[in-house]
Amino acid sequence: MNTTPEANRLTITLFGKRNAGKSSLLNAIVGQDVALVSKQKGTTTDPVKKAMEFIPLGPVIFIDTAGIDDEGDLGKLRVERSKKMLMRTDFALYVMDGTDISAEDEKGAELLFKRFNIPFLRIINKMDIVDEEQINKLKERYPDAVMVSDRNFSSIIELKDEIAKRISKNMEEPSLVADLLPYGGTVVMVVPIDSEAPKGRIILPQVQCIRDCLDHGVKSYVVRDTELVKALEDLDYKVDLVITDSQAFKGVDEMVPPSIRLTSFSMIFARNKGDLSVFSDGLKAIEGLDENSKILIAESCTHNFSCEDIGRVKIPALLDKHLGKRLNYEFKMGHDFPTNHGEYDLIIHCGACMTNRKTMQSRMRLCKECGVPMTNYGVLLAYLSGILDRAMTIFIEEERTEEETA
Ligand code: SF4
């Protein structure tokens, strides 16, 4: 369980004013002293994370943040850090001190959650020191809130049940690839083992696709590109889908007969984490780019395997060659998304396998708000290789089937 990557964990973040009791509540929820607690306002400075198995939801990560009312130059930086956590939050816990509720702060938080489309639960804390009259007023004002005290074990159990109930109601993790295929269907995955392949293992997007097929009763076969033709022969060409590494797209396209559908791991992740229609729309900006255009290549992690070369070298080289111009690229790696995203003419994003869906959705939302086109590595590579239509076929067919059955 502890090896479950962060990208596959539901992110539950505690927000609230300083001294609302967020850290002691987190400690009570996870049953460990993970966050520093004191009566001093602003004890939590950097976000504190705790990964755990949260029954019945499965692997989650809790994040405790600094108070959103922090003051001073350093305080403002902490508030910014807390707000950045919104980008990756699947579900928010807004913690209020029952003895000191600010309707204005509470409204401000609600607006922020709505902006980032984050379902949230109001928690009124420190109920052990709130008098009866105030309790009745709070119940009337916040009928959907959960009232707790970290000193009252049964109120924490009730809170955990309520968190699980609200999340189960709000969330549905989409499948990666199995929803595109019949039960018992056959997938061949093409994983080139060349100098760029990490030693002794296969990369996360490939592992996750295999697991998704196993979870849903889809038969998956994994081969190198050099054995692909023989594998298809062995299977008598009874294959529902071939998924390839984007870098081998062109060669694999030539090997797989037109009757078999073909796509890439990146396209699958583009659909799962983002939105294929947004990324294909983003391609419309390409033919208008010139030497004065500002292009951002954004990656969700700083891992230097597999994607570094694609993002920093291959995509710029292919795009320059396609347009016959030397374009101007900037690069951003890791969790932070630039605040000046509105200045770019095009943002090209990686497959985001190391981050959660919410982060990608938030980045797309920010770009949409500024009218900045966005595309993704897999979609762009398919376009530049001239095989985008083929790579998209399986997703378009699936959409049509959904419309017909709706
Ligand atoms: S750069 Fe993006 S696609 Fe590549 S490993 Fe990191 S998160 Fe995954």
PDB file of C-alpha atoms in Angstrom, residues 216-368:
ATOM      1  CA  HIS A 216     -11.164  -5.378 -15.578  1.00  0.00           C
ATOM      2  CA  GLY A 217     -10.547  -8.807 -17.104  1.00  0.00           C
ATOM      3  CA  VAL A 218      -8.852  -7.568 -20.275  1.00  0.00           C
ATOM      4  CA  LYS A 219      -5.966  -9.763 -21.530  1.00  0.00           C
ATOM      5  CA  SER A 220      -2.779  -7.777 -21.976  1.00  0.00           C
ATOM      6  CA  TYR A 221       0.391  -8.829 -23.771  1.00  0.00           C
ATOM      7  CA  VAL A 222       3.560  -6.780 -23.475  1.00  0.00           C
ATOM      8  CA  VAL A 223       6.159  -6.898 -26.253  1.00  0.00           C
ATOM      9  CA  ARG A 224       9.005  -4.852 -27.670  1.00  0.00           C
ATOM     10  CA  ASP A 225       8.467  -3.228 -31.061  1.00  0.00           C
ATOM     11  CA  THR A 226      10.949  -5.741 -32.482  1.00  0.00           C
ATOM     12  CA  GLU A 227       8.630  -8.651 -31.573  1.00  0.00           C
ATOM     13  CA  LEU A 228       5.335  -6.937 -32.387  1.00  0.00           C
ATOM     14  CA  VAL A 229       4.700  -8.471 -35.808  1.00  0.00           C
ATOM     15  CA  LYS A 230       5.357 -11.991 -34.499  1.00  0.00           C
ATOM     16  CA  ALA A 231       3.093 -11.353 -31.484  1.00  0.00           C
ATOM     17  CA  LEU A 232       0.239 -10.268 -33.756  1.00  0.00           C
ATOM     18  CA  GLU A 233       0.753 -13.414 -35.840  1.00  0.00           C
ATOM     19  CA  ASP A 234       0.717 -15.589 -32.679  1.00  0.00           C
ATOM     20  CA  LEU A 235      -2.589 -13.995 -31.698  1.00  0.00           C
ATOM     21  CA  ASP A 236      -3.903 -14.569 -35.214  1.00  0.00           C
ATOM     22  CA  TYR A 237      -4.525 -10.790 -35.444  1.00  0.00           C
ATOM     23  CA  LYS A 238      -7.432 -11.178 -32.981  1.00  0.00           C
ATOM     24  CA  VAL A 239      -6.442  -8.040 -31.126  1.00  0.00           C
ATOM     25  CA  ASP A 240      -8.796  -5.275 -29.969  1.00  0.00           C
ATOM     26  CA  LEU A 241      -6.168  -2.622 -29.438  1.00  0.00           C
ATOM     27  CA  VAL A 242      -2.438  -1.979 -29.720  1.00  0.00           C
ATOM     28  CA  ILE A 243      -0.990   0.622 -27.348  1.00  0.00           C
ATOM     29  CA  THR A 244       2.485   1.887 -28.085  1.00  0.00           C
ATOM     30  CA  ASP A 245       5.037   4.184 -26.577  1.00  0.00           C
ATOM     31  CA  SER A 246       4.634   7.476 -28.460  1.00  0.00           C
ATOM     32  CA  GLN A 247       8.224   7.462 -29.594  1.00  0.00           C
ATOM     33  CA  ALA A 248       7.684   4.250 -31.580  1.00  0.00           C
ATOM     34  CA  PHE A 249       4.362   5.477 -32.998  1.00  0.00           C
ATOM     35  CA  LYS A 250       5.399   5.797 -36.625  1.00  0.00           C
ATOM     36  CA  GLY A 251       7.090   2.382 -36.900  1.00  0.00           C
ATOM     37  CA  VAL A 252       4.292   0.625 -35.013  1.00  0.00           C
ATOM     38  CA  ASP A 253       1.684   2.286 -37.242  1.00  0.00           C
ATOM     39  CA  GLU A 254       3.330   0.598 -40.228  1.00  0.00           C
ATOM     40  CA  MET A 255       3.394  -2.819 -38.505  1.00  0.00           C
ATOM     41  CA  VAL A 256      -0.203  -2.904 -37.244  1.00  0.00           C
ATOM     42  CA  PRO A 257      -2.807  -3.680 -39.934  1.00  0.00           C
ATOM     43  CA  PRO A 258      -5.461  -0.931 -40.390  1.00  0.00           C
ATOM     44  CA  SER A 259      -8.159  -3.311 -39.105  1.00  0.00           C
ATOM     45  CA  ILE A 260      -6.603  -3.209 -35.604  1.00  0.00           C
ATOM     46  CA  ARG A 261      -7.045  -0.057 -33.568  1.00  0.00           C
ATOM     47  CA  LEU A 262      -3.889   1.674 -32.408  1.00  0.00           C
ATOM     48  CA  THR A 263      -3.144   4.393 -29.880  1.00  0.00           C
ATOM     49  CA  SER A 264      -0.408   5.406 -27.432  1.00  0.00           C
ATOM     50  CA  PHE A 265       0.093   5.365 -23.670  1.00  0.00           C
ATOM     51  CA  SER A 266       0.276   9.171 -23.767  1.00  0.00           C
ATOM     52  CA  MET A 267      -3.076   9.456 -25.540  1.00  0.00           C
ATOM     53  CA  ILE A 268      -4.612   7.182 -22.918  1.00  0.00           C
ATOM     54  CA  PHE A 269      -3.246   9.385 -20.143  1.00  0.00           C
ATOM     55  CA  ALA A 270      -4.255  12.548 -22.017  1.00  0.00           C
ATOM     56  CA  ARG A 271      -7.846  11.296 -21.891  1.00  0.00           C
ATOM     57  CA  ASN A 272      -7.633   9.983 -18.342  1.00  0.00           C
ATOM     58  CA  LYS A 273      -5.975  12.987 -16.703  1.00  0.00           C
ATOM     59  CA  GLY A 274      -7.070  15.718 -19.073  1.00  0.00           C
ATOM     60  CA  ASP A 275      -9.432  16.064 -21.998  1.00  0.00           C
ATOM     61  CA  LEU A 276      -8.645  14.837 -25.506  1.00  0.00           C
ATOM     62  CA  SER A 277     -10.920  17.380 -27.164  1.00  0.00           C
ATOM     63  CA  VAL A 278      -9.116  20.265 -25.400  1.00  0.00           C
ATOM     64  CA  PHE A 279      -5.736  18.854 -26.439  1.00  0.00           C
ATOM     65  CA  SER A 280      -6.776  18.334 -30.070  1.00  0.00           C
ATOM     66  CA  ASP A 281      -8.214  21.860 -30.148  1.00  0.00           C
ATOM     67  CA  GLY A 282      -4.860  23.103 -28.830  1.00  0.00           C
ATOM     68  CA  LEU A 283      -3.209  21.722 -31.986  1.00  0.00           C
ATOM     69  CA  LYS A 284      -4.986  24.406 -34.024  1.00  0.00           C
ATOM     70  CA  ALA A 285      -2.477  26.938 -32.632  1.00  0.00           C
ATOM     71  CA  ILE A 286       0.505  25.104 -34.094  1.00  0.00           C
ATOM     72  CA  GLU A 287       0.461  26.270 -37.695  1.00  0.00           C
ATOM     73  CA  GLY A 288       0.304  29.922 -36.545  1.00  0.00           C
ATOM     74  CA  LEU A 289       3.431  29.740 -34.336  1.00  0.00           C
ATOM     75  CA  ASP A 290       6.529  31.706 -35.281  1.00  0.00           C
ATOM     76  CA  GLU A 291       9.869  32.841 -33.803  1.00  0.00           C
ATOM     77  CA  ASN A 292       8.086  35.405 -31.596  1.00  0.00           C
ATOM     78  CA  SER A 293       5.670  32.905 -30.073  1.00  0.00           C
ATOM     79  CA  LYS A 294       6.119  31.840 -26.465  1.00  0.00           C
ATOM     80  CA  ILE A 295       5.748  28.095 -25.937  1.00  0.00           C
ATOM     81  CA  LEU A 296       5.739  26.402 -22.555  1.00  0.00           C
ATOM     82  CA  ILE A 297       6.677  22.760 -22.182  1.00  0.00           C
ATOM     83  CA  ALA A 298       5.230  21.685 -18.816  1.00  0.00           C
ATOM     84  CA  GLU A 299       5.987  18.440 -17.000  1.00  0.00           C
ATOM     85  CA  SER A 300       4.337  17.276 -13.803  1.00  0.00           C
ATOM     86  CA  CYS A 301       7.451  15.776 -12.243  1.00  0.00           C
ATOM     87  CA  THR A 302      11.179  16.308 -12.149  1.00  0.00           C
ATOM     88  CA  HIS A 303      12.039  12.680 -12.901  1.00  0.00           C
ATOM     89  CA  ASN A 304      14.737  12.577 -15.442  1.00  0.00           C
ATOM     90  CA  PHE A 305      13.749   9.334 -17.106  1.00  0.00           C
ATOM     91  CA  SER A 306      11.703   8.853 -20.235  1.00  0.00           C
ATOM     92  CA  CYS A 307      10.207  12.312 -20.514  1.00  0.00           C
ATOM     93  CA  GLU A 308      13.167  14.615 -20.096  1.00  0.00           C
ATOM     94  CA  ASP A 309      14.452  13.790 -23.519  1.00  0.00           C
ATOM     95  CA  ILE A 310      10.996  13.955 -25.121  1.00  0.00           C
ATOM     96  CA  GLY A 311      10.134  17.321 -23.586  1.00  0.00           C
ATOM     97  CA  ARG A 312      13.445  19.097 -23.785  1.00  0.00           C
ATOM     98  CA  VAL A 313      14.820  17.649 -27.017  1.00  0.00           C
ATOM     99  CA  LYS A 314      12.479  15.616 -29.202  1.00  0.00           C
ATOM    100  CA  ILE A 315       9.334  17.739 -29.165  1.00  0.00           C
ATOM    101  CA  PRO A 316      11.168  21.047 -29.823  1.00  0.00           C
ATOM    102  CA  ALA A 317      13.183  19.396 -32.626  1.00  0.00           C
ATOM    103  CA  LEU A 318      10.103  17.835 -34.259  1.00  0.00           C
ATOM    104  CA  LEU A 319       8.043  21.019 -33.976  1.00  0.00           C
ATOM    105  CA  ASP A 320      10.854  23.182 -35.391  1.00  0.00           C
ATOM    106  CA  LYS A 321      11.250  20.730 -38.267  1.00  0.00           C
ATOM    107  CA  HIS A 322       7.499  20.641 -38.922  1.00  0.00           C
ATOM    108  CA  LEU A 323       7.254  24.450 -39.100  1.00  0.00           C
ATOM    109  CA  GLY A 324      10.701  25.046 -40.627  1.00  0.00           C
ATOM    110  CA  LYS A 325      11.405  27.636 -37.889  1.00  0.00           C
ATOM    111  CA  ARG A 326      13.367  27.840 -34.664  1.00  0.00           C
ATOM    112  CA  LEU A 327      10.770  28.461 -31.976  1.00  0.00           C
ATOM    113  CA  ASN A 328      11.150  29.895 -28.513  1.00  0.00           C
ATOM    114  CA  TYR A 329      10.588  27.302 -25.729  1.00  0.00           C
ATOM    115  CA  GLU A 330      10.435  27.597 -21.967  1.00  0.00           C
ATOM    116  CA  PHE A 331      10.334  24.628 -19.612  1.00  0.00           C
ATOM    117  CA  LYS A 332       8.640  24.084 -16.297  1.00  0.00           C
ATOM    118  CA  MET A 333       8.986  20.858 -14.310  1.00  0.00           C
ATOM    119  CA  GLY A 334       7.310  19.720 -11.109  1.00  0.00           C
ATOM    120  CA  HIS A 335       4.222  20.545  -9.084  1.00  0.00           C
ATOM    121  CA  ASP A 336       4.265  24.306  -9.621  1.00  0.00           C
ATOM    122  CA  PHE A 337       2.457  25.711 -12.623  1.00  0.00           C
ATOM    123  CA  PRO A 338       3.657  29.189 -13.671  1.00  0.00           C
ATOM    124  CA  THR A 339       1.443  32.052 -12.570  1.00  0.00           C
ATOM    125  CA  ASN A 340       2.166  33.817 -15.893  1.00  0.00           C
ATOM    126  CA  HIS A 341       0.566  30.961 -17.891  1.00  0.00           C
ATOM    127  CA  GLY A 342      -1.626  33.532 -19.672  1.00  0.00           C
ATOM    128  CA  GLU A 343       1.432  34.872 -21.541  1.00  0.00           C
ATOM    129  CA  TYR A 344       2.018  31.733 -23.612  1.00  0.00           C
ATOM    130  CA  ASP A 345       0.847  31.097 -27.161  1.00  0.00           C
ATOM    131  CA  LEU A 346       0.793  27.354 -26.572  1.00  0.00           C
ATOM    132  CA  ILE A 347       1.317  25.058 -23.595  1.00  0.00           C
ATOM    133  CA  ILE A 348       2.459  21.513 -24.328  1.00  0.00           C
ATOM    134  CA  HIS A 349       1.926  19.270 -21.307  1.00  0.00           C
ATOM    135  CA  CYS A 350       3.372  15.854 -20.483  1.00  0.00           C
ATOM    136  CA  GLY A 351       1.152  12.820 -19.826  1.00  0.00           C
ATOM    137  CA  ALA A 352       1.002  13.722 -16.100  1.00  0.00           C
ATOM    138  CA  CYS A 353       1.344  10.111 -14.951  1.00  0.00           C
ATOM    139  CA  MET A 354       2.983  11.159 -11.664  1.00  0.00           C
ATOM    140  CA  THR A 355       0.248  13.538 -10.650  1.00  0.00           C
ATOM    141  CA  ASN A 356      -3.453  13.233  -9.972  1.00  0.00           C
ATOM    142  CA  ARG A 357      -6.280  14.021 -12.364  1.00  0.00           C
ATOM    143  CA  LYS A 358      -7.318  17.034 -10.313  1.00  0.00           C
ATOM    144  CA  THR A 359      -3.967  18.781 -10.894  1.00  0.00           C
ATOM    145  CA  MET A 360      -4.289  18.414 -14.655  1.00  0.00           C
ATOM    146  CA  GLN A 361      -7.918  19.541 -14.610  1.00  0.00           C
ATOM    147  CA  SER A 362      -6.920  22.647 -12.609  1.00  0.00           C
ATOM    148  CA  ARG A 363      -4.141  23.501 -15.078  1.00  0.00           C
ATOM    149  CA  MET A 364      -6.551  23.139 -18.011  1.00  0.00           C
ATOM    150  CA  ARG A 365      -9.063  25.355 -16.242  1.00  0.00           C
ATOM    151  CA  LEU A 366      -6.459  28.100 -15.691  1.00  0.00           C
ATOM    152  CA  CYS A 367      -5.443  27.980 -19.368  1.00  0.00           C
ATOM    153  CA  LYS A 368      -9.059  28.071 -20.494  1.00  0.00           C
TER     154      LYS A 368
END
